[in-house]
PDB file of C-alpha atoms in Angstrom:
ATOM      1  CA  MET A1226      57.224  30.512  -0.203  1.00  0.00           C
ATOM      2  CA  THR A1227      55.691  30.496  -3.756  1.00  0.00           C
ATOM      3  CA  PHE A1228      52.192  31.518  -4.459  1.00  0.00           C
ATOM      4  CA  LYS A1229      50.975  28.406  -5.566  1.00  0.00           C
ATOM      5  CA  ARG A1230      52.131  27.069  -1.506  1.00  0.00           C
ATOM      6  CA  ILE A1231      50.348  29.854  -0.024  1.00  0.00           C
ATOM      7  CA  SER A1232      47.237  29.439  -2.458  1.00  0.00           C
ATOM      8  CA  LEU A1233      46.960  25.669  -0.926  1.00  0.00           C
ATOM      9  CA  ALA A1234      47.768  26.307   2.298  1.00  0.00           C
ATOM     10  CA  LEU A1235      45.195  28.963   2.236  1.00  0.00           C
ATOM     11  CA  ALA A1236      42.591  26.152   1.013  1.00  0.00           C
ATOM     12  CA  ALA A1237      43.394  23.441   3.266  1.00  0.00           C
ATOM     13  CA  SER A1238      42.890  26.053   6.153  1.00  0.00           C
ATOM     14  CA  LEU A1239      39.640  26.765   4.870  1.00  0.00           C
ATOM     15  CA  VAL A1240      38.482  23.251   4.220  1.00  0.00           C
ATOM     16  CA  VAL A1241      39.339  23.066   7.819  1.00  0.00           C
ATOM     17  CA  ALA A1242      37.364  25.794   9.223  1.00  0.00           C
ATOM     18  CA  ALA A1243      34.083  24.653   7.482  1.00  0.00           C
ATOM     19  CA  PRO A1244      31.576  23.267   9.461  1.00  0.00           C
ATOM     20  CA  ALA A1245      31.140  19.733   8.950  1.00  0.00           C
ATOM     21  CA  PHE A1246      28.010  18.666   6.561  1.00  0.00           C
ATOM     22  CA  ALA A1247      24.909  18.093   8.657  1.00  0.00           C
ATOM     23  CA  GLN A1248      23.153  15.056   6.597  1.00  0.00           C
ATOM     24  CA  THR A1249      20.194  13.525   8.244  1.00  0.00           C
ATOM     25  CA  LYS A1250      19.775   9.411   7.588  1.00  0.00           C
ATOM     26  CA  LEU A1251      16.500   8.078   7.046  1.00  0.00           C
ATOM     27  CA  LYS A1252      14.681   4.462   6.951  1.00  0.00           C
ATOM     28  CA  TRP A1253      11.708   4.139   4.419  1.00  0.00           C
ATOM     29  CA  ALA A1254      10.251   0.492   4.756  1.00  0.00           C
ATOM     30  CA  HIS A1255       7.732  -1.432   3.231  1.00  0.00           C
ATOM     31  CA  VAL A1256       6.670  -5.190   2.928  1.00  0.00           C
ATOM     32  CA  TYR A1257       6.916  -5.393  -1.582  1.00  0.00           C
ATOM     33  CA  GLU A1258       9.098  -6.569  -3.607  1.00  0.00           C
ATOM     34  CA  PRO A1259      12.233  -4.866  -5.086  1.00  0.00           C
ATOM     35  CA  SER A1260      10.664  -5.931  -8.218  1.00  0.00           C
ATOM     36  CA  GLU A1261       7.663  -3.777  -7.256  1.00  0.00           C
ATOM     37  CA  PRO A1262       6.229  -0.480  -8.398  1.00  0.00           C
ATOM     38  CA  PHE A1263       6.096   0.437  -4.807  1.00  0.00           C
ATOM     39  CA  HIS A1264       9.309  -0.054  -4.586  1.00  0.00           C
ATOM     40  CA  THR A1265      11.215   1.653  -7.474  1.00  0.00           C
ATOM     41  CA  ALA A1266       9.022   4.466  -6.891  1.00  0.00           C
ATOM     42  CA  SER A1267       9.973   4.486  -3.465  1.00  0.00           C
ATOM     43  CA  VAL A1268      13.338   4.254  -4.292  1.00  0.00           C
ATOM     44  CA  TRP A1269      12.884   7.423  -6.993  1.00  0.00           C
ATOM     45  CA  ALA A1270      11.704   9.432  -4.325  1.00  0.00           C
ATOM     46  CA  ALA A1271      14.498   8.644  -1.618  1.00  0.00           C
ATOM     47  CA  GLN A1272      17.138   9.966  -4.695  1.00  0.00           C
ATOM     48  CA  GLU A1273      14.838  12.887  -5.600  1.00  0.00           C
ATOM     49  CA  ILE A1274      14.088  14.157  -1.926  1.00  0.00           C
ATOM     50  CA  GLN A1275      18.673  13.910  -1.510  1.00  0.00           C
ATOM     51  CA  LYS A1276      18.636  15.550  -4.525  1.00  0.00           C
ATOM     52  CA  ARG A1277      15.964  18.544  -4.320  1.00  0.00           C
ATOM     53  CA  THR A1278      17.635  19.553  -0.159  1.00  0.00           C
ATOM     54  CA  ASN A1279      20.820  19.230  -1.890  1.00  0.00           C
ATOM     55  CA  GLY A1280      21.996  16.477   0.245  1.00  0.00           C
ATOM     56  CA  ARG A1281      20.621  17.094   3.451  1.00  0.00           C
ATOM     57  CA  TYR A1282      18.829  13.673   4.029  1.00  0.00           C
ATOM     58  CA  GLN A1283      20.065  10.431   2.602  1.00  0.00           C
ATOM     59  CA  ILE A1284      17.105   8.216   2.695  1.00  0.00           C
ATOM     60  CA  ASP A1285      17.920   4.166   3.002  1.00  0.00           C
ATOM     61  CA  VAL A1286      14.714   2.161   1.398  1.00  0.00           C
ATOM     62  CA  TYR A1287      14.255  -1.288   2.765  1.00  0.00           C
ATOM     63  CA  PRO A1288      11.840  -3.808   0.572  1.00  0.00           C
ATOM     64  CA  ALA A1289      10.308  -7.245   1.031  1.00  0.00           C
ATOM     65  CA  SER A1290       9.680  -6.625   5.154  1.00  0.00           C
ATOM     66  CA  GLN A1291      13.698  -6.043   5.730  1.00  0.00           C
ATOM     67  CA  LEU A1292      12.644  -3.882   8.966  1.00  0.00           C
ATOM     68  CA  GLY A1293       9.549  -6.192  10.188  1.00  0.00           C
ATOM     69  CA  LYS A1294       6.036  -7.266   8.700  1.00  0.00           C
ATOM     70  CA  GLU A1295       3.422  -4.735   7.921  1.00  0.00           C
ATOM     71  CA  ASN A1296       2.524  -4.711  11.825  1.00  0.00           C
ATOM     72  CA  ASP A1297       5.824  -3.926  12.444  1.00  0.00           C
ATOM     73  CA  ILE A1298       7.043  -1.041  10.560  1.00  0.00           C
ATOM     74  CA  ASN A1299       3.476   0.660  11.199  1.00  0.00           C
ATOM     75  CA  GLN A1300       4.528   0.165  14.695  1.00  0.00           C
ATOM     76  CA  GLY A1301       7.968   0.940  14.094  1.00  0.00           C
ATOM     77  CA  LEU A1302       6.358   4.896  13.225  1.00  0.00           C
ATOM     78  CA  ALA A1303       6.068   5.391  16.772  1.00  0.00           C
ATOM     79  CA  LEU A1304       9.371   3.648  18.051  1.00  0.00           C
ATOM     80  CA  GLY A1305      11.558   5.475  16.344  1.00  0.00           C
ATOM     81  CA  THR A1306      12.707   2.211  13.965  1.00  0.00           C
ATOM     82  CA  VAL A1307      11.601   3.517  11.074  1.00  0.00           C
ATOM     83  CA  ASP A1308      10.733   7.167   9.665  1.00  0.00           C
ATOM     84  CA  ILE A1309       9.189   6.427   6.751  1.00  0.00           C
ATOM     85  CA  ILE A1310       6.174   3.710   5.077  1.00  0.00           C
ATOM     86  CA  ILE A1311       4.127   2.559   2.885  1.00  0.00           C
ATOM     87  CA  SER A1312       1.462   0.816   4.037  1.00  0.00           C
ATOM     88  CA  GLY A1313      -2.452   0.531   3.603  1.00  0.00           C
ATOM     89  CA  SER A1314      -5.423   2.595   5.431  1.00  0.00           C
ATOM     90  CA  SER A1315      -6.265  -0.915   6.901  1.00  0.00           C
ATOM     91  CA  PHE A1316      -3.317  -0.407   9.610  1.00  0.00           C
ATOM     92  CA  ALA A1317      -4.365   3.085   9.924  1.00  0.00           C
ATOM     93  CA  ALA A1318      -7.357   2.185  10.382  1.00  0.00           C
ATOM     94  CA  LYS A1319      -5.883   0.509  13.775  1.00  0.00           C
ATOM     95  CA  ALA A1320      -5.439   3.838  14.881  1.00  0.00           C
ATOM     96  CA  PHE A1321      -8.451   5.640  13.610  1.00  0.00           C
ATOM     97  CA  PRO A1322     -10.927   3.219  12.276  1.00  0.00           C
ATOM     98  CA  ARG A1323     -12.870   5.682  10.085  1.00  0.00           C
ATOM     99  CA  ILE A1324     -10.141   5.664   7.622  1.00  0.00           C
ATOM    100  CA  GLY A1325     -10.806   1.924   7.186  1.00  0.00           C
ATOM    101  CA  VAL A1326     -14.109   2.234   5.244  1.00  0.00           C
ATOM    102  CA  THR A1327     -12.293   2.341   2.464  1.00  0.00           C
ATOM    103  CA  TYR A1328     -11.221  -1.138   2.383  1.00  0.00           C
ATOM    104  CA  TYR A1329     -14.688  -2.347   2.869  1.00  0.00           C
ATOM    105  CA  PRO A1330     -15.324  -4.408  -0.243  1.00  0.00           C
ATOM    106  CA  TYR A1331     -16.908  -2.599  -3.097  1.00  0.00           C
ATOM    107  CA  THR A1332     -16.470   0.764  -2.256  1.00  0.00           C
ATOM    108  CA  PHE A1333     -14.190   2.090  -4.925  1.00  0.00           C
ATOM    109  CA  ARG A1334     -15.802   1.155  -8.850  1.00  0.00           C
ATOM    110  CA  ASN A1335     -12.259   1.276 -10.197  1.00  0.00           C
ATOM    111  CA  VAL A1336      -8.862   3.078 -10.511  1.00  0.00           C
ATOM    112  CA  ASP A1337     -10.094   6.292 -11.411  1.00  0.00           C
ATOM    113  CA  HIS A1338     -12.915   6.254  -8.656  1.00  0.00           C
ATOM    114  CA  LEU A1339     -10.109   5.859  -6.079  1.00  0.00           C
ATOM    115  CA  LEU A1340      -7.842   8.708  -7.231  1.00  0.00           C
ATOM    116  CA  ALA A1341     -10.695  11.100  -7.429  1.00  0.00           C
ATOM    117  CA  TYR A1342     -10.980  10.093  -3.685  1.00  0.00           C
ATOM    118  CA  THR A1343      -7.617  10.987  -3.188  1.00  0.00           C
ATOM    119  CA  LYS A1344      -8.424  14.717  -4.000  1.00  0.00           C
ATOM    120  CA  SER A1345     -11.577  14.947  -2.161  1.00  0.00           C
ATOM    121  CA  ASP A1346     -12.636  16.574   1.504  1.00  0.00           C
ATOM    122  CA  ILE A1347     -13.644  12.717   2.470  1.00  0.00           C
ATOM    123  CA  TYR A1348      -9.818  11.922   2.159  1.00  0.00           C
ATOM    124  CA  LYS A1349      -8.914  14.898   3.429  1.00  0.00           C
ATOM    125  CA  GLU A1350     -10.949  14.442   6.557  1.00  0.00           C
ATOM    126  CA  LEU A1351     -10.159  11.197   7.052  1.00  0.00           C
ATOM    127  CA  THR A1352      -6.275  11.516   6.639  1.00  0.00           C
ATOM    128  CA  ALA A1353      -6.247  14.444   9.163  1.00  0.00           C
ATOM    129  CA  GLY A1354      -8.306  12.187  11.818  1.00  0.00           C
ATOM    130  CA  TYR A1355      -5.394   9.830  11.460  1.00  0.00           C
ATOM    131  CA  GLU A1356      -2.899  11.990  11.858  1.00  0.00           C
ATOM    132  CA  GLN A1357      -4.439  13.495  14.736  1.00  0.00           C
ATOM    133  CA  LYS A1358      -5.032  10.157  16.246  1.00  0.00           C
ATOM    134  CA  SER A1359      -1.734   8.586  15.166  1.00  0.00           C
ATOM    135  CA  GLY A1360       0.611  12.008  15.251  1.00  0.00           C
ATOM    136  CA  ASN A1361       1.981  10.406  11.922  1.00  0.00           C
ATOM    137  CA  GLU A1362       1.339  12.030   8.618  1.00  0.00           C
ATOM    138  CA  ILE A1363       0.092  10.975   5.294  1.00  0.00           C
ATOM    139  CA  ILE A1364       1.429  12.544   2.384  1.00  0.00           C
ATOM    140  CA  ALA A1365       0.304  10.451  -0.847  1.00  0.00           C
ATOM    141  CA  THR A1366      -1.755   7.749  -1.881  1.00  0.00           C
ATOM    142  CA  THR A1367      -1.326   5.389  -4.496  1.00  0.00           C
ATOM    143  CA  TYR A1368      -3.287   2.988  -6.002  1.00  0.00           C
ATOM    144  CA  TYR A1369      -1.931  -0.644  -4.839  1.00  0.00           C
ATOM    145  CA  GLY A1370      -4.278  -2.879  -7.351  1.00  0.00           C
ATOM    146  CA  THR A1371      -8.228  -4.776  -7.496  1.00  0.00           C
ATOM    147  CA  ARG A1372      -7.802  -7.272  -5.156  1.00  0.00           C
ATOM    148  CA  HIS A1373      -8.968 -10.849  -6.595  1.00  0.00           C
ATOM    149  CA  THR A1374      -9.196 -14.483  -5.715  1.00  0.00           C
ATOM    150  CA  THR A1375      -6.885 -17.168  -6.180  1.00  0.00           C
ATOM    151  CA  SER A1376      -7.474 -20.670  -5.585  1.00  0.00           C
ATOM    152  CA  ASN A1377      -7.168 -24.288  -6.103  1.00  0.00           C
ATOM    153  CA  LYS A1378     -10.640 -25.022  -6.342  1.00  0.00           C
ATOM    154  CA  PRO A1379     -13.064 -23.249  -9.490  1.00  0.00           C
ATOM    155  CA  ILE A1380     -15.244 -20.465  -8.212  1.00  0.00           C
ATOM    156  CA  ALA A1381     -18.436 -19.514  -9.780  1.00  0.00           C
ATOM    157  CA  LYS A1382     -20.369 -18.079  -6.850  1.00  0.00           C
ATOM    158  CA  CYS A1383     -20.376 -16.577  -3.684  1.00  0.00           C
ATOM    159  CA  ALA A1384     -21.458 -20.018  -2.160  1.00  0.00           C
ATOM    160  CA  ASP A1385     -18.699 -21.509  -3.670  1.00  0.00           C
ATOM    161  CA  MET A1386     -16.308 -20.361  -1.435  1.00  0.00           C
ATOM    162  CA  LYS A1387     -18.033 -21.869   1.743  1.00  0.00           C
ATOM    163  CA  GLY A1388     -15.571 -24.020   3.984  1.00  0.00           C
ATOM    164  CA  LEU A1389     -12.474 -22.366   1.600  1.00  0.00           C
ATOM    165  CA  LYS A1390      -9.273 -22.277   3.638  1.00  0.00           C
ATOM    166  CA  MET A1391      -8.126 -19.004   2.815  1.00  0.00           C
ATOM    167  CA  ARG A1392      -5.561 -16.569   3.717  1.00  0.00           C
ATOM    168  CA  VAL A1393      -6.666 -13.220   4.483  1.00  0.00           C
ATOM    169  CA  PRO A1394      -4.912 -10.312   5.756  1.00  0.00           C
ATOM    170  CA  ASP A1395      -5.842  -9.908   9.969  1.00  0.00           C
ATOM    171  CA  VAL A1396      -7.654  -6.569   8.961  1.00  0.00           C
ATOM    172  CA  PRO A1397     -11.255  -6.579   9.596  1.00  0.00           C
ATOM    173  CA  ALA A1398     -12.658  -4.597   6.083  1.00  0.00           C
ATOM    174  CA  TYR A1399     -10.481  -7.680   3.992  1.00  0.00           C
ATOM    175  CA  LEU A1400     -12.173 -10.385   6.025  1.00  0.00           C
ATOM    176  CA  ALA A1401     -15.656  -9.196   5.295  1.00  0.00           C
ATOM    177  CA  MET A1402     -15.932 -10.855   1.459  1.00  0.00           C
ATOM    178  CA  PRO A1403     -14.590 -14.366   2.562  1.00  0.00           C
ATOM    179  CA  ARG A1404     -16.731 -14.371   5.167  1.00  0.00           C
ATOM    180  CA  ALA A1405     -19.920 -13.108   3.573  1.00  0.00           C
ATOM    181  CA  CYS A1406     -19.072 -15.751   1.564  1.00  0.00           C
ATOM    182  CA  GLY A1407     -18.308 -18.402   3.874  1.00  0.00           C
ATOM    183  CA  ALA A1408     -14.655 -18.935   3.687  1.00  0.00           C
ATOM    184  CA  ASN A1409     -12.534 -20.079   7.078  1.00  0.00           C
ATOM    185  CA  THR A1410     -10.019 -16.895   6.887  1.00  0.00           C
ATOM    186  CA  SER A1411      -6.576 -17.579   8.362  1.00  0.00           C
ATOM    187  CA  PRO A1412      -4.257 -14.896   8.975  1.00  0.00           C
ATOM    188  CA  ILE A1413      -1.150 -15.218   7.318  1.00  0.00           C
ATOM    189  CA  ALA A1414       1.748 -12.923   7.385  1.00  0.00           C
ATOM    190  CA  PHE A1415       2.166 -11.827   3.859  1.00  0.00           C
ATOM    191  CA  ALA A1416       6.513 -12.964   3.431  1.00  0.00           C
ATOM    192  CA  GLU A1417       5.142 -16.700   4.165  1.00  0.00           C
ATOM    193  CA  VAL A1418       1.961 -16.889   1.772  1.00  0.00           C
ATOM    194  CA  TYR A1419       3.802 -18.524  -1.048  1.00  0.00           C
ATOM    195  CA  LEU A1420       4.828 -21.193   1.168  1.00  0.00           C
ATOM    196  CA  ALA A1421       1.187 -21.479   3.317  1.00  0.00           C
ATOM    197  CA  LEU A1422      -0.493 -22.359  -0.718  1.00  0.00           C
ATOM    198  CA  GLN A1423       2.559 -24.632  -1.725  1.00  0.00           C
ATOM    199  CA  ASN A1424       2.295 -26.958   1.526  1.00  0.00           C
ATOM    200  CA  GLY A1425      -1.727 -26.647   1.836  1.00  0.00           C
ATOM    201  CA  THR A1426      -1.953 -25.043   5.093  1.00  0.00           C
ATOM    202  CA  VAL A1427      -4.142 -22.706   3.088  1.00  0.00           C
ATOM    203  CA  GLU A1428      -6.158 -23.244  -0.975  1.00  0.00           C
ATOM    204  CA  ALA A1429      -6.348 -19.952  -1.568  1.00  0.00           C
ATOM    205  CA  GLN A1430      -5.715 -16.054  -1.090  1.00  0.00           C
ATOM    206  CA  GLU A1431      -6.652 -12.855  -2.289  1.00  0.00           C
ATOM    207  CA  ASN A1432      -4.391  -9.664  -3.847  1.00  0.00           C
ATOM    208  CA  PRO A1433      -4.093  -8.142  -6.922  1.00  0.00           C
ATOM    209  CA  LEU A1434      -2.780  -9.187 -10.065  1.00  0.00           C
ATOM    210  CA  PRO A1435       0.461  -7.792 -10.063  1.00  0.00           C
ATOM    211  CA  THR A1436       1.169  -8.881  -6.911  1.00  0.00           C
ATOM    212  CA  ILE A1437      -0.136 -12.302  -7.913  1.00  0.00           C
ATOM    213  CA  GLU A1438       2.357 -12.080 -10.091  1.00  0.00           C
ATOM    214  CA  ALA A1439       5.384 -10.125  -8.369  1.00  0.00           C
ATOM    215  CA  LYS A1440       4.871 -13.297  -5.042  1.00  0.00           C
ATOM    216  CA  LYS A1441       4.777 -15.993  -7.935  1.00  0.00           C
ATOM    217  CA  PHE A1442       0.988 -17.192  -6.355  1.00  0.00           C
ATOM    218  CA  TYR A1443       0.074 -18.241  -9.588  1.00  0.00           C
ATOM    219  CA  GLU A1444       2.704 -21.122  -9.498  1.00  0.00           C
ATOM    220  CA  VAL A1445       0.737 -22.633  -6.629  1.00  0.00           C
ATOM    221  CA  GLN A1446      -2.926 -21.969  -7.607  1.00  0.00           C
ATOM    222  CA  LYS A1447      -4.363 -23.028 -10.312  1.00  0.00           C
ATOM    223  CA  HIS A1448      -7.657 -20.162 -10.497  1.00  0.00           C
ATOM    224  CA  ILE A1449      -8.046 -17.008 -10.618  1.00  0.00           C
ATOM    225  CA  VAL A1450     -11.442 -15.693 -10.247  1.00  0.00           C
ATOM    226  CA  LEU A1451     -11.804 -11.938 -10.559  1.00  0.00           C
ATOM    227  CA  THR A1452     -14.264 -10.609  -7.481  1.00  0.00           C
ATOM    228  CA  GLY A1453     -12.596  -7.391  -7.505  1.00  0.00           C
ATOM    229  CA  HIS A1454     -13.917  -7.072  -4.361  1.00  0.00           C
ATOM    230  CA  ILE A1455     -11.572  -4.439  -2.937  1.00  0.00           C
ATOM    231  CA  VAL A1456      -9.921  -1.425  -5.149  1.00  0.00           C
ATOM    232  CA  ASP A1457      -6.640  -1.195  -3.155  1.00  0.00           C
ATOM    233  CA  HIS A1458      -4.517   1.814  -2.013  1.00  0.00           C
ATOM    234  CA  LEU A1459      -1.273   2.397  -0.008  1.00  0.00           C
ATOM    235  CA  ASN A1460      -0.285   5.534   2.208  1.00  0.00           C
ATOM    236  CA  THR A1461       2.893   7.258   1.918  1.00  0.00           C
ATOM    237  CA  VAL A1462       3.397   7.806   5.192  1.00  0.00           C
ATOM    238  CA  VAL A1463       5.625  10.020   7.739  1.00  0.00           C
ATOM    239  CA  ALA A1464       6.971   9.707  11.151  1.00  0.00           C
ATOM    240  CA  GLY A1465       5.177  12.115  13.487  1.00  0.00           C
ATOM    241  CA  ALA A1466       8.632  12.527  14.910  1.00  0.00           C
ATOM    242  CA  LEU A1467      10.342  13.668  11.774  1.00  0.00           C
ATOM    243  CA  TRP A1468       7.117  15.441  10.607  1.00  0.00           C
ATOM    244  CA  LYS A1469       7.583  18.179  13.484  1.00  0.00           C
ATOM    245  CA  LYS A1470      11.249  18.421  12.678  1.00  0.00           C
ATOM    246  CA  LEU A1471      10.838  19.369   8.673  1.00  0.00           C
ATOM    247  CA  SER A1472      10.870  22.652   7.859  1.00  0.00           C
ATOM    248  CA  ASP A1473       7.736  24.055   6.032  1.00  0.00           C
ATOM    249  CA  ALA A1474      10.077  23.883   2.780  1.00  0.00           C
ATOM    250  CA  ASP A1475      11.028  20.082   3.049  1.00  0.00           C
ATOM    251  CA  LYS A1476       7.651  19.791   4.537  1.00  0.00           C
ATOM    252  CA  LYS A1477       6.817  20.793   1.003  1.00  0.00           C
ATOM    253  CA  ILE A1478       9.336  18.867  -0.747  1.00  0.00           C
ATOM    254  CA  PHE A1479       8.881  15.484   0.862  1.00  0.00           C
ATOM    255  CA  THR A1480       5.007  15.696  -0.081  1.00  0.00           C
ATOM    256  CA  ASP A1481       5.598  16.693  -3.855  1.00  0.00           C
ATOM    257  CA  VAL A1482       8.161  13.938  -4.393  1.00  0.00           C
ATOM    258  CA  ALA A1483       5.588  11.850  -2.261  1.00  0.00           C
ATOM    259  CA  LEU A1484       2.923  12.863  -5.094  1.00  0.00           C
ATOM    260  CA  GLU A1485       4.746  12.435  -8.149  1.00  0.00           C
ATOM    261  CA  ALA A1486       5.798   9.197  -6.993  1.00  0.00           C
ATOM    262  CA  ALA A1487       2.720   7.685  -5.918  1.00  0.00           C
ATOM    263  CA  ALA A1488       1.640   8.919  -9.736  1.00  0.00           C
ATOM    264  CA  LYS A1489       4.318   6.802 -11.270  1.00  0.00           C
ATOM    265  CA  ALA A1490       3.172   3.663  -9.452  1.00  0.00           C
ATOM    266  CA  SER A1491      -0.339   3.979  -9.930  1.00  0.00           C
ATOM    267  CA  LYS A1492       0.062   4.586 -13.313  1.00  0.00           C
ATOM    268  CA  GLU A1493       2.472   1.200 -13.933  1.00  0.00           C
ATOM    269  CA  VAL A1494       0.098  -0.724 -11.252  1.00  0.00           C
ATOM    270  CA  ALA A1495      -2.691  -0.207 -13.924  1.00  0.00           C
ATOM    271  CA  THR A1496      -1.009  -0.668 -16.902  1.00  0.00           C
ATOM    272  CA  ARG A1497       0.239  -3.790 -16.247  1.00  0.00           C
ATOM    273  CA  GLU A1498      -3.026  -5.202 -14.560  1.00  0.00           C
ATOM    274  CA  GLY A1499      -4.221  -4.438 -17.955  1.00  0.00           C
ATOM    275  CA  GLU A1500      -2.058  -6.803 -19.053  1.00  0.00           C
ATOM    276  CA  LEU A1501      -1.712  -9.995 -16.544  1.00  0.00           C
ATOM    277  CA  ALA A1502      -4.720 -12.332 -17.236  1.00  0.00           C
ATOM    278  CA  ALA A1503      -3.684 -12.841 -20.689  1.00  0.00           C
ATOM    279  CA  ILE A1504      -0.338 -13.504 -19.445  1.00  0.00           C
ATOM    280  CA  PHE A1505      -1.589 -15.623 -16.331  1.00  0.00           C
ATOM    281  CA  ARG A1506      -3.837 -17.928 -18.978  1.00  0.00           C
ATOM    282  CA  SER A1507      -0.820 -18.531 -21.050  1.00  0.00           C
ATOM    283  CA  LYS A1508       0.553 -20.344 -17.838  1.00  0.00           C
ATOM    284  CA  GLY A1509      -2.091 -22.432 -18.089  1.00  0.00           C
ATOM    285  CA  VAL A1510      -3.632 -20.957 -15.335  1.00  0.00           C
ATOM    286  CA  SER A1511      -7.686 -20.390 -15.280  1.00  0.00           C
ATOM    287  CA  VAL A1512      -8.956 -17.100 -15.066  1.00  0.00           C
ATOM    288  CA  THR A1513     -12.662 -16.754 -14.643  1.00  0.00           C
ATOM    289  CA  ASP A1514     -14.929 -13.896 -14.359  1.00  0.00           C
ATOM    290  CA  VAL A1515     -17.862 -13.563 -11.971  1.00  0.00           C
ATOM    291  CA  ASN A1516     -20.687 -11.626 -11.466  1.00  0.00           C
ATOM    292  CA  THR A1517     -19.188  -9.286  -8.678  1.00  0.00           C
ATOM    293  CA  ASN A1518     -22.799  -7.690  -8.048  1.00  0.00           C
ATOM    294  CA  GLU A1519     -23.698 -10.801  -6.107  1.00  0.00           C
ATOM    295  CA  PHE A1520     -20.563 -10.533  -4.563  1.00  0.00           C
ATOM    296  CA  ARG A1521     -21.128  -7.101  -3.591  1.00  0.00           C
ATOM    297  CA  ASP A1522     -24.670  -7.796  -2.403  1.00  0.00           C
ATOM    298  CA  THR A1523     -23.570 -10.691  -0.262  1.00  0.00           C
ATOM    299  CA  VAL A1524     -21.330  -8.087   1.759  1.00  0.00           C
ATOM    300  CA  LEU A1525     -23.623  -5.163   1.852  1.00  0.00           C
ATOM    301  CA  LYS A1526     -26.314  -7.792   3.504  1.00  0.00           C
ATOM    302  CA  ASN A1527     -24.272  -9.687   5.426  1.00  0.00           C
ATOM    303  CA  VAL A1528     -21.352  -7.509   7.021  1.00  0.00           C
ATOM    304  CA  PRO A1529     -22.675  -4.431   8.424  1.00  0.00           C
ATOM    305  CA  PHE A1530     -20.338  -1.196   8.472  1.00  0.00           C
ATOM    306  CA  GLU A1531     -20.651  -0.562  12.088  1.00  0.00           C
ATOM    307  CA  GLN A1532     -19.481  -3.630  13.193  1.00  0.00           C
ATOM    308  CA  PHE A1533     -15.506  -2.371  12.082  1.00  0.00           C
ATOM    309  CA  GLY A1534     -16.425   1.009  13.628  1.00  0.00           C
ATOM    310  CA  TYR A1535     -16.547   2.306  10.080  1.00  0.00           C
ATOM    311  CA  GLN A1536     -19.621   5.169   9.197  1.00  0.00           C
ATOM    312  CA  LYS A1537     -21.786   4.574   6.696  1.00  0.00           C
ATOM    313  CA  ALA A1538     -22.081   7.783   5.542  1.00  0.00           C
ATOM    314  CA  ASP A1539     -18.343   7.865   5.217  1.00  0.00           C
ATOM    315  CA  TRP A1540     -18.657   5.282   2.456  1.00  0.00           C
ATOM    316  CA  ASP A1541     -22.103   7.320   1.241  1.00  0.00           C
ATOM    317  CA  ARG A1542     -19.946  10.271   0.498  1.00  0.00           C
ATOM    318  CA  ILE A1543     -16.552   8.285  -1.329  1.00  0.00           C
ATOM    319  CA  GLN A1544     -19.949   6.738  -3.469  1.00  0.00           C
ATOM    320  CA  ALA A1545     -21.209   9.936  -4.659  1.00  0.00           C
ATOM    321  CA  ILE A1546     -17.105  11.097  -6.098  1.00  0.00           C
ATOM    322  CA  LYS A1547     -17.492  11.009  -9.849  1.00  0.00           C
TER     323      LYS A1547
END
């Protein structure tokens, strides 16, 4: 046998003898469109985690409610049908109501205030409370956008919303502003909102400007009213079963990557928000400012924190963040 054949035979035996490469496949789910920063940042994060763990984790990202509506994917963390999700604190509040105070209208002044909150002691306290109650781990928070109202009738003040048929997520804090202003709210699933607006099942909805663009709500709404009632955010949440299995080194990789992805998406959303009012106007949609203090005062007067299980002390601590 020649030297070359011996070398090839030895190489082949080594390949056979080598242990199989153990790769863990994970599912990352959300309800947002593939064009949105929440998806593109999630895909980047999935690839980056695979790279930084030398291929030990392969993460497939499922956008646009492919693995279920937002309630479904939150429940999926416990059921084992998903491993990582991005979802709002409003859904986390179903396990730990106190964290839902971040969705009470006019809690955050702007995106900078929200991002400062994510570095605060009250943020650590509220996320730890959720983790203790649910078993799942919040590893990053992304700016989702500031929520505004769209409608097929003009709105200049809070009272103009009286009797308005409005789609609002079935989450107590989201309902606070519309109900305080007298709207008739309807909890239509996110994936079905466009059709509901188109066929007149509802005549209004509320979402950030980038979402209004991505979901094309401007095609079936005449007015965008800058109520700015919630400065919104999404959490990157890892299922407790997965988190417990990760080594400390892998936990750090997952967290570091998720924080970087959140920062990327937050910046993209804030930049796009600054461009969109002019873009919507160019499409013939009315975009109007309102006196947000009037809306805020109406909510504070008519919708007490306690009815949601929130603590005003938490709200006060967030208000005090500079």
